[in-house]
């Protein structure tokens, strides 16, 4: 008689990826285009200028703040 085993597809809290590992930045420079796209906006001159100001004020952490 087979024994019951938990379904392997059920998520488990001990297998959850910590938030600190979910960020996608690779250590390279962050561009205004990266910030605009991470925010879900279109690449327009207005949005790129917003991203430039955000990067100037917050540095590369601006991208981290936009990502989950």
Short mmCIF file of C-alpha atoms in Angstrom, two decimals:
data_model
loop_
_atom_site.label_atom_id
_atom_site.label_comp_id
_atom_site.label_asym_id
_atom_site.label_seq_id
_atom_site.Cartn_x
_atom_site.Cartn_y
_atom_site.Cartn_z
CA UNK A 1 0.00 0.00 0.00
CA UNK A 2 1.61 3.31 -1.07
CA UNK A 3 2.16 5.96 1.54
CA UNK A 4 0.78 9.42 1.05
CA UNK A 5 3.36 12.09 0.19
CA UNK A 6 2.76 15.82 -0.05
CA UNK A 7 2.24 17.02 -3.58
CA UNK A 8 5.54 18.39 -4.93
CA UNK A 9 3.74 21.21 -6.73
CA UNK A 10 2.34 22.69 -3.50
CA UNK A 11 4.29 25.80 -2.52
CA UNK A 12 6.00 25.67 0.83
CA UNK A 13 7.06 28.61 2.96
CA UNK A 14 10.54 27.17 3.38
CA UNK A 15 10.96 27.22 -0.43
CA UNK A 16 9.92 30.85 -0.88
CA UNK A 17 12.56 33.10 -2.45
CA UNK A 18 13.51 35.99 -0.13
CA UNK A 19 12.72 39.47 -1.45
CA UNK A 20 16.40 40.43 -1.45
CA UNK A 21 17.06 37.81 -4.14
CA UNK A 22 14.22 38.87 -6.43
CA UNK A 23 15.77 42.08 -7.72
CA UNK A 24 17.07 41.83 -11.25
CA UNK A 25 19.81 44.46 -11.26
CA UNK A 26 23.10 42.89 -12.32
CA UNK A 27 25.45 45.50 -10.92
CA UNK A 28 25.65 47.37 -14.22
CA UNK A 29 24.77 51.01 -14.62
CA UNK A 30 21.07 51.84 -14.47
CA UNK A 31 19.81 53.88 -17.39
CA UNK A 32 16.78 56.18 -17.53
CA UNK A 33 15.27 53.66 -19.96
CA UNK A 34 15.56 50.94 -17.29
CA UNK A 35 13.72 53.11 -14.78
CA UNK A 36 10.94 54.01 -17.22
CA UNK A 37 10.38 50.40 -18.25
CA UNK A 38 10.48 49.15 -14.64
CA UNK A 39 7.81 51.68 -13.75
CA UNK A 40 5.55 50.35 -16.51
CA UNK A 41 5.53 53.59 -18.49
CA UNK A 42 6.18 54.14 -22.19
CA UNK A 43 9.54 55.43 -23.41
CA UNK A 44 8.63 59.04 -24.13
CA UNK A 45 10.82 62.15 -23.77
CA UNK A 46 8.70 63.26 -20.78
CA UNK A 47 9.08 59.91 -18.99
CA UNK A 48 12.81 59.73 -19.75
CA UNK A 49 13.30 63.17 -18.21
CA UNK A 50 11.36 62.02 -15.13
CA UNK A 51 13.64 58.97 -14.91
CA UNK A 52 16.78 61.12 -15.25
CA UNK A 53 15.64 63.29 -12.35
CA UNK A 54 14.77 60.21 -10.29
CA UNK A 55 18.19 58.67 -10.95
CA UNK A 56 19.93 61.94 -10.08
CA UNK A 57 18.08 62.10 -6.77
CA UNK A 58 18.11 58.42 -5.77
CA UNK A 59 20.93 56.82 -7.75
CA UNK A 60 20.68 53.16 -8.84
CA UNK A 61 18.40 52.45 -5.84
CA UNK A 62 15.64 54.16 -7.87
CA UNK A 63 15.35 50.98 -9.92
CA UNK A 64 15.33 48.73 -6.84
CA UNK A 65 12.46 50.76 -5.38
CA UNK A 66 10.36 50.12 -8.47
CA UNK A 67 10.92 46.37 -8.61
CA UNK A 68 9.01 43.96 -6.38
#
